[in-house]
mmCIF file of C-alpha atoms and ligand atoms in Angstrom:
data_model
loop_
_atom_site.group_PDB
_atom_site.id
_atom_site.type_symbol
_atom_site.label_atom_id
_atom_site.label_comp_id
_atom_site.label_asym_id
_atom_site.label_seq_id
_atom_site.Cartn_x
_atom_site.Cartn_y
_atom_site.Cartn_z
ATOM 1 C CA MET A 1 12.143 10.821 12.256
ATOM 2 C CA GLY A 2 8.386 10.868 12.044
ATOM 3 C CA VAL A 3 7.941 7.237 13.060
ATOM 4 C CA GLU A 4 7.940 7.782 16.816
ATOM 5 C CA SER A 5 5.286 6.402 19.105
ATOM 6 C CA ASP A 6 5.022 5.340 22.746
ATOM 7 C CA PHE A 7 4.712 1.595 22.185
ATOM 8 C CA ILE A 8 5.429 -1.028 19.573
ATOM 9 C CA TRP A 9 3.847 -4.477 19.663
ATOM 10 C CA MET A 10 6.611 -7.018 19.361
ATOM 11 C CA ASP A 11 6.412 -10.785 19.602
ATOM 12 C CA GLY A 12 3.173 -10.819 21.549
ATOM 13 C CA LYS A 13 3.421 -7.775 23.797
ATOM 14 C CA LEU A 14 3.589 -3.996 23.777
ATOM 15 C CA VAL A 15 7.087 -2.705 24.499
ATOM 16 C CA PRO A 16 8.290 0.905 24.877
ATOM 17 C CA PHE A 17 9.422 2.423 21.570
ATOM 18 C CA ALA A 18 13.127 2.558 22.536
ATOM 19 C CA GLU A 19 13.150 -1.122 23.511
ATOM 20 C CA ALA A 20 11.730 -2.556 20.282
ATOM 21 C CA ASN A 21 15.134 -3.587 18.907
ATOM 22 C CA VAL A 22 16.748 -6.461 17.043
ATOM 23 C CA HIS A 23 20.365 -7.508 16.678
ATOM 24 C CA VAL A 24 22.403 -6.342 13.663
ATOM 25 C CA LEU A 25 22.798 -10.007 12.779
ATOM 26 C CA ALA A 26 19.045 -10.481 12.320
ATOM 27 C CA HIS A 27 18.774 -12.727 9.273
ATOM 28 C CA GLY A 28 16.028 -10.668 7.585
ATOM 29 C CA LEU A 29 18.235 -7.586 7.638
ATOM 30 C CA HIS A 30 20.894 -9.374 5.591
ATOM 31 C CA TYR A 31 18.728 -11.093 2.996
ATOM 32 C CA GLY A 32 15.489 -9.095 2.918
ATOM 33 C CA LEU A 33 13.410 -12.005 4.178
ATOM 34 C CA GLY A 34 10.367 -10.387 5.706
ATOM 35 C CA VAL A 35 6.806 -9.484 4.766
ATOM 36 C CA PHE A 36 4.866 -6.430 5.782
ATOM 37 C CA GLU A 37 1.657 -4.461 5.522
ATOM 38 C CA GLY A 38 0.673 -0.817 5.454
ATOM 39 C CA ILE A 39 -2.684 -0.081 7.049
ATOM 40 C CA ARG A 40 -4.400 3.172 8.014
ATOM 41 C CA ALA A 41 -6.680 4.126 10.882
ATOM 42 C CA TYR A 42 -8.846 7.231 10.595
ATOM 43 C CA THR A 43 -10.868 9.222 13.081
ATOM 44 C CA GLN A 44 -14.449 8.002 13.014
ATOM 45 C CA PRO A 45 -17.624 10.021 13.689
ATOM 46 C CA ASN A 46 -17.417 9.013 17.389
ATOM 47 C CA GLY A 47 -13.970 10.644 17.642
ATOM 48 C CA ARG A 48 -12.141 7.310 18.015
ATOM 49 C CA PRO A 49 -9.776 5.750 15.464
ATOM 50 C CA GLY A 50 -11.084 2.980 13.216
ATOM 51 C CA ILE A 51 -9.018 0.790 10.882
ATOM 52 C CA TRP A 52 -9.965 0.641 7.199
ATOM 53 C CA ARG A 53 -10.370 -2.886 5.780
ATOM 54 C CA LEU A 54 -8.168 -4.492 8.404
ATOM 55 C CA ARG A 55 -9.152 -8.074 7.532
ATOM 56 C CA PRO A 56 -8.158 -7.811 3.843
ATOM 57 C CA HIS A 57 -4.798 -6.352 4.908
ATOM 58 C CA LEU A 58 -4.243 -9.162 7.410
ATOM 59 C CA ARG A 59 -5.283 -11.743 4.875
ATOM 60 C CA ARG A 60 -2.663 -10.389 2.458
ATOM 61 C CA LEU A 61 -0.075 -10.363 5.274
ATOM 62 C CA PHE A 62 -0.810 -13.995 6.145
ATOM 63 C CA GLU A 63 -0.677 -14.927 2.460
ATOM 64 C CA SER A 64 2.638 -13.086 2.041
ATOM 65 C CA ALA A 65 3.997 -15.033 5.037
ATOM 66 C CA LYS A 66 2.738 -18.300 3.570
ATOM 67 C CA ILE A 67 4.351 -17.580 0.203
ATOM 68 C CA MET A 68 7.688 -16.802 1.879
ATOM 69 C CA ARG A 69 7.371 -19.710 4.339
ATOM 70 C CA LEU A 70 7.544 -17.445 7.389
ATOM 71 C CA HIS A 71 5.735 -19.605 9.929
ATOM 72 C CA HIS A 72 4.270 -17.996 13.039
ATOM 73 C CA ASP A 73 1.695 -19.016 15.590
ATOM 74 C CA TYR A 74 -0.593 -15.989 15.585
ATOM 75 C CA SER A 75 -4.180 -16.219 14.406
ATOM 76 C CA MET A 76 -5.879 -13.513 12.407
ATOM 77 C CA GLU A 77 -7.845 -12.626 15.564
ATOM 78 C CA ASP A 78 -4.614 -12.294 17.590
ATOM 79 C CA VAL A 79 -3.168 -9.862 15.057
ATOM 80 C CA GLU A 80 -6.411 -7.909 14.797
ATOM 81 C CA THR A 81 -6.379 -7.475 18.587
ATOM 82 C CA ALA A 82 -2.694 -6.547 18.481
ATOM 83 C CA CYS A 83 -3.381 -3.822 15.883
ATOM 84 C CA LEU A 84 -6.145 -2.353 18.050
ATOM 85 C CA ASP A 85 -3.931 -2.597 21.172
ATOM 86 C CA THR A 86 -1.114 -0.770 19.352
ATOM 87 C CA LEU A 87 -3.480 2.000 18.318
ATOM 88 C CA ASP A 88 -4.930 2.333 21.829
ATOM 89 C CA ALA A 89 -1.520 2.346 23.525
ATOM 90 C CA ASN A 90 -0.331 5.240 21.356
ATOM 91 C CA HIS A 91 -3.468 7.398 21.552
ATOM 92 C CA PHE A 92 -3.261 8.445 17.910
ATOM 93 C CA PRO A 93 -6.550 9.788 16.497
ATOM 94 C CA GLU A 94 -5.277 8.737 13.038
ATOM 95 C CA ALA A 95 -2.302 6.516 12.306
ATOM 96 C CA TYR A 96 -0.475 4.363 9.823
ATOM 97 C CA LEU A 97 0.022 0.796 11.073
ATOM 98 C CA ARG A 98 3.001 -1.262 9.984
ATOM 99 C CA PRO A 99 2.988 -4.993 10.757
ATOM 100 C CA LEU A 100 6.228 -6.763 9.812
ATOM 101 C CA ILE A 101 7.170 -10.443 10.057
ATOM 102 C CA PHE A 102 10.868 -11.207 9.596
ATOM 103 C CA THR A 103 13.629 -13.665 10.372
ATOM 104 C CA GLY A 104 15.734 -12.949 13.434
ATOM 105 C CA MET A 105 19.252 -13.764 14.545
ATOM 106 C CA GLY A 106 20.460 -17.350 14.549
ATOM 107 C CA ALA A 107 22.293 -18.980 11.721
ATOM 108 C CA MET A 108 23.353 -17.119 8.579
ATOM 109 C CA GLY A 109 22.973 -18.218 4.979
ATOM 110 C CA LEU A 110 20.145 -18.662 2.536
ATOM 111 C CA GLY A 111 19.042 -22.161 3.445
ATOM 112 C CA VAL A 112 18.349 -21.367 7.095
ATOM 113 C CA ARG A 113 14.898 -22.327 8.344
ATOM 114 C CA ASN A 114 15.075 -22.457 12.114
ATOM 115 C CA ASN A 115 15.850 -18.876 13.057
ATOM 116 C CA PRO A 116 13.307 -17.135 15.279
ATOM 117 C CA ILE A 117 10.556 -15.349 13.386
ATOM 118 C CA HIS A 118 9.694 -11.936 14.766
ATOM 119 C CA PHE A 119 6.340 -10.236 14.399
ATOM 120 C CA MET A 120 6.002 -6.551 15.128
ATOM 121 C CA ILE A 121 3.376 -3.853 14.686
ATOM 122 C CA ALA A 122 4.223 -0.155 14.862
ATOM 123 C CA ALA A 123 1.982 2.892 14.532
ATOM 124 C CA TRP A 124 2.936 6.396 13.526
ATOM 125 C CA LYS A 125 1.456 9.564 12.105
ATOM 126 C CA TRP A 126 1.857 9.702 8.338
ATOM 127 C CA GLY A 127 0.490 12.638 6.352
ATOM 128 C CA ALA A 128 0.329 13.018 2.552
ATOM 129 C CA TYR A 129 2.680 10.301 1.247
ATOM 130 C CA VAL A 130 3.226 11.882 -2.167
ATOM 131 C CA GLY A 131 3.506 15.402 -0.720
ATOM 132 C CA GLN A 132 0.697 17.896 -0.184
ATOM 133 C CA GLU A 133 1.265 19.771 -3.459
ATOM 134 C CA ALA A 134 1.138 16.572 -5.507
ATOM 135 C CA MET A 135 -1.941 15.492 -3.566
ATOM 136 C CA ASP A 136 -3.715 18.806 -4.238
ATOM 137 C CA ARG A 137 -2.613 19.414 -7.837
ATOM 138 C CA GLY A 138 -2.012 15.882 -9.093
ATOM 139 C CA VAL A 139 1.119 13.784 -9.278
ATOM 140 C CA ARG A 140 3.819 14.115 -11.951
ATOM 141 C CA LEU A 141 4.990 10.687 -13.090
ATOM 142 C CA LYS A 142 7.913 9.401 -15.070
ATOM 143 C CA THR A 143 8.040 5.975 -16.708
ATOM 144 C CA SER A 144 10.765 4.116 -14.870
ATOM 145 C CA SER A 145 13.720 2.407 -16.471
ATOM 146 C CA PHE A 146 13.352 -0.172 -13.672
ATOM 147 C CA VAL A 147 10.928 -2.939 -14.617
ATOM 148 C CA ARG A 148 8.523 -4.486 -12.139
ATOM 149 C CA HIS A 149 9.692 -7.957 -11.076
ATOM 150 C CA HIS A 150 8.896 -10.905 -13.315
ATOM 151 C CA PRO A 151 6.398 -13.078 -11.387
ATOM 152 C CA ASN A 152 8.845 -15.970 -11.486
ATOM 153 C CA ALA A 153 11.593 -13.781 -10.040
ATOM 154 C CA ALA A 154 9.643 -12.413 -7.111
ATOM 155 C CA PRO A 155 6.092 -13.166 -6.026
ATOM 156 C CA GLN A 156 3.732 -10.401 -7.067
ATOM 157 C CA ARG A 157 0.995 -11.022 -4.527
ATOM 158 C CA ALA A 158 3.319 -10.751 -1.556
ATOM 159 C CA LYS A 159 4.615 -7.633 0.133
ATOM 160 C CA VAL A 160 8.153 -8.926 0.591
ATOM 161 C CA VAL A 161 10.745 -6.654 2.187
ATOM 162 C CA GLY A 162 13.516 -7.451 -0.319
ATOM 163 C CA ASN A 163 11.280 -6.874 -3.352
ATOM 164 C CA TYR A 164 11.021 -3.228 -2.442
ATOM 165 C CA CYS A 165 14.597 -2.433 -3.499
ATOM 166 C CA ASN A 166 13.218 -2.545 -7.043
ATOM 167 C CA ASN A 167 10.557 0.027 -6.125
ATOM 168 C CA ILE A 168 13.111 2.166 -4.268
ATOM 169 C CA LEU A 169 15.345 2.318 -7.351
ATOM 170 C CA ALA A 170 12.353 3.451 -9.407
ATOM 171 C CA ARG A 171 11.340 6.053 -6.842
ATOM 172 C CA TYR A 172 14.885 7.447 -6.527
ATOM 173 C CA GLU A 173 15.208 7.699 -10.290
ATOM 174 C CA ALA A 174 11.884 9.557 -10.610
ATOM 175 C CA ALA A 175 12.780 11.951 -7.779
ATOM 176 C CA ASP A 176 16.279 12.593 -9.165
ATOM 177 C CA ASP A 177 14.676 13.570 -12.462
ATOM 178 C CA GLY A 178 12.306 15.986 -10.729
ATOM 179 C CA TYR A 179 9.135 13.850 -10.683
ATOM 180 C CA ASP A 180 6.860 12.906 -7.790
ATOM 181 C CA GLU A 181 6.549 9.214 -8.571
ATOM 182 C CA ALA A 182 7.595 6.441 -10.954
ATOM 183 C CA LEU A 183 5.335 4.563 -13.337
ATOM 184 C CA MET A 184 6.565 0.971 -13.428
ATOM 185 C CA LEU A 185 5.971 -1.268 -16.426
ATOM 186 C CA ASP A 186 5.926 -5.047 -16.306
ATOM 187 C CA HIS A 187 8.333 -7.310 -18.200
ATOM 188 C CA HIS A 188 6.032 -7.199 -21.244
ATOM 189 C CA GLY A 189 6.006 -3.415 -21.253
ATOM 190 C CA PHE A 190 2.460 -2.996 -19.945
ATOM 191 C CA VAL A 191 1.648 -0.546 -17.185
ATOM 192 C CA ALA A 192 1.957 -2.264 -13.804
ATOM 193 C CA GLU A 193 1.809 0.284 -10.995
ATOM 194 C CA GLY A 194 3.547 3.121 -9.184
ATOM 195 C CA SER A 195 6.361 2.373 -6.747
ATOM 196 C CA GLY A 196 3.725 2.004 -4.014
ATOM 197 C CA GLU A 197 0.371 2.641 -5.673
ATOM 198 C CA ASN A 198 -1.984 1.032 -8.164
ATOM 199 C CA ILE A 199 -2.912 2.893 -11.342
ATOM 200 C CA PHE A 200 -6.233 3.766 -12.972
ATOM 201 C CA VAL A 201 -7.021 5.559 -16.242
ATOM 202 C CA VAL A 202 -10.350 6.967 -17.421
ATOM 203 C CA ARG A 203 -11.481 7.103 -21.036
ATOM 204 C CA ASP A 204 -14.963 7.990 -22.231
ATOM 205 C CA GLY A 205 -16.392 7.503 -18.748
ATOM 206 C CA VAL A 206 -14.979 3.961 -18.327
ATOM 207 C CA VAL A 207 -12.261 3.302 -15.757
ATOM 208 C CA PHE A 208 -9.423 0.886 -16.579
ATOM 209 C CA THR A 209 -6.860 -0.678 -14.255
ATOM 210 C CA PRO A 210 -4.270 -3.431 -14.867
ATOM 211 C CA PRO A 211 -5.439 -6.920 -13.832
ATOM 212 C CA GLU A 212 -3.982 -8.832 -10.888
ATOM 213 C CA MET A 213 -1.077 -10.232 -12.879
ATOM 214 C CA ASN A 214 2.024 -8.133 -12.426
ATOM 215 C CA ILE A 215 0.843 -5.874 -9.647
ATOM 216 C CA LEU A 216 0.406 -5.932 -5.921
ATOM 217 C CA PRO A 217 -3.336 -6.491 -5.486
ATOM 218 C CA GLY A 218 -3.970 -3.314 -3.526
ATOM 219 C CA ILE A 219 -6.621 -3.041 -0.854
ATOM 220 C CA THR A 220 -7.246 0.571 -1.910
ATOM 221 C CA ARG A 221 -7.541 -0.605 -5.530
ATOM 222 C CA THR A 222 -10.401 -2.915 -4.508
ATOM 223 C CA SER A 223 -11.966 -0.154 -2.394
ATOM 224 C CA VAL A 224 -11.822 2.226 -5.363
ATOM 225 C CA MET A 225 -13.380 -0.371 -7.688
ATOM 226 C CA ASP A 226 -16.151 -1.020 -5.135
ATOM 227 C CA ILE A 227 -16.857 2.713 -4.834
ATOM 228 C CA LEU A 228 -16.848 3.305 -8.601
ATOM 229 C CA ARG A 229 -19.188 0.383 -9.292
ATOM 230 C CA HIS A 230 -21.490 1.506 -6.489
ATOM 231 C CA GLU A 231 -21.653 4.880 -8.283
ATOM 232 C CA GLY A 232 -22.653 3.101 -11.489
ATOM 233 C CA ILE A 233 -19.274 3.745 -13.165
ATOM 234 C CA GLU A 234 -17.912 0.877 -15.260
ATOM 235 C CA VAL A 235 -14.494 -0.516 -14.265
ATOM 236 C CA ARG A 236 -12.477 -2.874 -16.475
ATOM 237 C CA GLU A 237 -9.376 -4.783 -15.447
ATOM 238 C CA GLN A 238 -7.322 -4.745 -18.616
ATOM 239 C CA LEU A 239 -3.719 -4.476 -19.765
ATOM 240 C CA PHE A 240 -2.607 -1.216 -21.369
ATOM 241 C CA GLY A 241 0.587 0.570 -22.317
ATOM 242 C CA ARG A 242 1.935 3.880 -21.113
ATOM 243 C CA ASP A 243 0.348 5.566 -24.135
ATOM 244 C CA ALA A 244 -3.060 4.935 -22.528
ATOM 245 C CA LEU A 245 -2.018 7.483 -19.909
ATOM 246 C CA TYR A 246 -0.727 9.939 -22.515
ATOM 247 C CA THR A 247 -4.179 9.951 -24.117
ATOM 248 C CA ALA A 248 -6.393 9.431 -21.056
ATOM 249 C CA ASP A 249 -9.212 11.758 -20.038
ATOM 250 C CA GLU A 250 -8.107 11.247 -16.443
ATOM 251 C CA ALA A 251 -5.654 9.120 -14.501
ATOM 252 C CA PHE A 252 -5.185 8.530 -10.814
ATOM 253 C CA MET A 253 -3.301 6.255 -8.467
ATOM 254 C CA CYS A 254 -4.139 4.865 -5.081
ATOM 255 C CA GLY A 255 -2.648 3.120 -2.099
ATOM 256 C CA THR A 256 -3.021 2.994 1.648
ATOM 257 C CA ALA A 257 -0.231 5.511 2.203
ATOM 258 C CA ALA A 258 -0.918 7.631 -0.909
ATOM 259 C CA GLU A 259 -4.738 7.369 -0.673
ATOM 260 C CA VAL A 260 -6.292 8.538 -3.979
ATOM 261 C CA SER A 261 -4.207 11.058 -5.942
ATOM 262 C CA GLY A 262 -4.829 12.411 -9.412
ATOM 263 C CA ILE A 263 -2.036 12.092 -11.978
ATOM 264 C CA ARG A 264 -1.280 15.404 -13.665
ATOM 265 C CA GLU A 265 1.463 14.391 -16.067
ATOM 266 C CA LEU A 266 3.375 11.417 -17.436
ATOM 267 C CA ASP A 267 6.713 11.842 -19.216
ATOM 268 C CA LYS A 268 6.125 15.572 -19.842
ATOM 269 C CA ARG A 269 2.705 14.967 -21.376
ATOM 270 C CA PRO A 270 -0.130 16.553 -19.402
ATOM 271 C CA ILE A 271 -3.052 14.208 -18.797
ATOM 272 C CA ALA A 272 -6.008 15.929 -20.535
ATOM 273 C CA ASP A 273 -5.765 19.582 -19.427
ATOM 274 C CA GLY A 274 -3.540 18.754 -16.455
ATOM 275 C CA ASN A 275 -6.297 19.225 -13.874
ATOM 276 C CA GLN A 276 -7.914 16.506 -11.798
ATOM 277 C CA GLY A 277 -10.989 15.247 -13.634
ATOM 278 C CA PRO A 278 -14.511 14.644 -12.291
ATOM 279 C CA ILE A 279 -14.203 10.870 -11.732
ATOM 280 C CA THR A 280 -10.866 11.322 -9.948
ATOM 281 C CA ARG A 281 -12.346 13.998 -7.683
ATOM 282 C CA LYS A 282 -15.438 11.914 -7.008
ATOM 283 C CA VAL A 283 -13.579 8.745 -6.063
ATOM 284 C CA ARG A 284 -11.051 10.701 -4.016
ATOM 285 C CA ASP A 285 -13.814 12.413 -2.006
ATOM 286 C CA LEU A 286 -15.840 9.234 -1.549
ATOM 287 C CA TYR A 287 -12.777 7.260 -0.443
ATOM 288 C CA ALA A 288 -11.929 9.990 2.087
ATOM 289 C CA LYS A 289 -15.479 9.733 3.437
ATOM 290 C CA ALA A 290 -15.571 5.922 3.409
ATOM 291 C CA VAL A 291 -12.433 5.507 5.542
ATOM 292 C CA ARG A 292 -13.807 8.004 8.070
ATOM 293 C CA GLY A 293 -17.044 6.075 8.505
ATOM 294 C CA GLN A 294 -19.131 8.623 6.613
ATOM 295 C CA LEU A 295 -20.537 6.221 3.992
ATOM 296 C CA GLU A 296 -23.073 3.979 5.603
ATOM 297 C CA TRP A 297 -22.788 1.140 3.088
ATOM 298 C CA LEU A 298 -19.067 0.811 3.873
ATOM 299 C CA ALA A 299 -19.201 1.400 7.631
ATOM 300 C CA GLY A 300 -18.884 -2.356 8.212
ATOM 301 C CA ASP A 301 -15.405 -2.269 6.684
ATOM 302 C CA ILE A 302 -14.012 -0.332 9.637
ATOM 303 C CA THR A 303 -12.631 -2.088 12.705
ATOM 304 C CA HIS A 304 -12.685 -0.271 16.023
ATOM 305 C CA ARG A 305 -13.332 -0.746 19.702
HETATM 306 N N1 PMP B 1 1.593 -1.430 -5.193
HETATM 307 C C1 PMP B 1 2.665 -1.510 -4.395
HETATM 308 C C2 PMP B 1 3.954 -1.946 -4.958
HETATM 309 C C3 PMP B 1 2.544 -1.171 -3.040
HETATM 310 O O1 PMP B 1 3.595 -1.233 -2.240
HETATM 311 C C4 PMP B 1 1.301 -0.723 -2.553
HETATM 312 C C5 PMP B 1 1.166 -0.324 -1.112
HETATM 313 N N2 PMP B 1 0.936 -1.429 -0.281
HETATM 314 C C6 PMP B 1 0.208 -0.683 -3.423
HETATM 315 C C7 PMP B 1 0.388 -1.042 -4.746
HETATM 316 C C8 PMP B 1 -1.140 -0.280 -2.932
HETATM 317 O O2 PMP B 1 -1.668 -1.269 -2.087
HETATM 318 P P1 PMP B 1 -2.664 -0.935 -0.910
HETATM 319 O O3 PMP B 1 -3.790 -0.200 -1.498
HETATM 320 O O4 PMP B 1 -3.057 -2.245 -0.364
HETATM 321 O O5 PMP B 1 -1.928 -0.087 0.073
#
C-alpha cells in the first residue's frame, strides 16, 4: 500500500492504524465534501524530522474548511501539535503528512449540515511523486483535454476532496498517453498548473508563473519564488499560453509531493535542448537544502520539537 504507519491522529487522539476507520455511509465519501493538505517533514541537521512551512499549510487548510463551511473546534496550535504528535508516534525520519477534514455519517443528501465533522492526520513515507526517472531527467507533459475548474464552479483556493476528480481525469489521460503528468489549462485557455503541481517557465533569465487566479496557491510555489528572489532572479506572476512552454529556455513544476522537477517536454516538443536548465537545477538544489534546514535564512520556516 505504501501508506502504512503505526498511528493516525483522528478526532483528537492517536489511534492504531487499523482502527482509524469510518463507516461506508460517511457523507463525505458520497459527495466529496472534505478538505485536505499535503505537507512534508524532512530530516534536519540534528537527525530529527522537521516540517516545512507548516503554518502556511495549516492556514490554507483552515481557509479551505471555511470556504466549504466545515466547522470544527480545533485551533491552529492544536493541529500543529497534532501534526508533531503524529510524526513522533510513527518515528519516521522523513514523512508526508495528510490532514483531512470531512463529513461523517448521519443524514444523507446535499443540504445536510449537522453530520459529525471528522479531522484526521496520517503520516507515511512518500518518495519521488512523479517517479525517479522523471525527477532525474525531467518530466514529460501533455496538455490535458480536461480544463481546470472555473472559479465559480469550484473554489480555486481550497483543496477540496471532490475537486480532485478533475485532476485525476487529467492525470489518467496523460498516463494513458505515455506521459508523466498533465498540463491543465484554465477556462480561458491559459496555463493553470499540473494535476498536483504549480508551473514555472524561464525566458531570458526571467521566471514566469501564472498568478493566483485559476490555480491552487501552492506553498512550494511561494517557497520557490522566495528562493529565486533571494538569489536575485526576477519572478513575474503573469498569464501565458501553452506555447510559452514550447518556446521556453527552461520550465519546471513544483509541489509538496513532487518537490521541484524540471519539465523536459510538452506535447512532443522538447523544452530547449531537453535537459534541465541552470535556474531549474539551482532552485531544485536550494529547495532541497531549505527543507532540510541547510539554508540559514529559511531555518525559521521549519517546525520541530
Ligand atoms: N496544484 C494542485 C492542484 C495541487 O494539488 C498541489 C498540491 N497541493 C499544488 C498545486 C502544489 O501545492 P503545494 O506546493 O502547496 O503542495
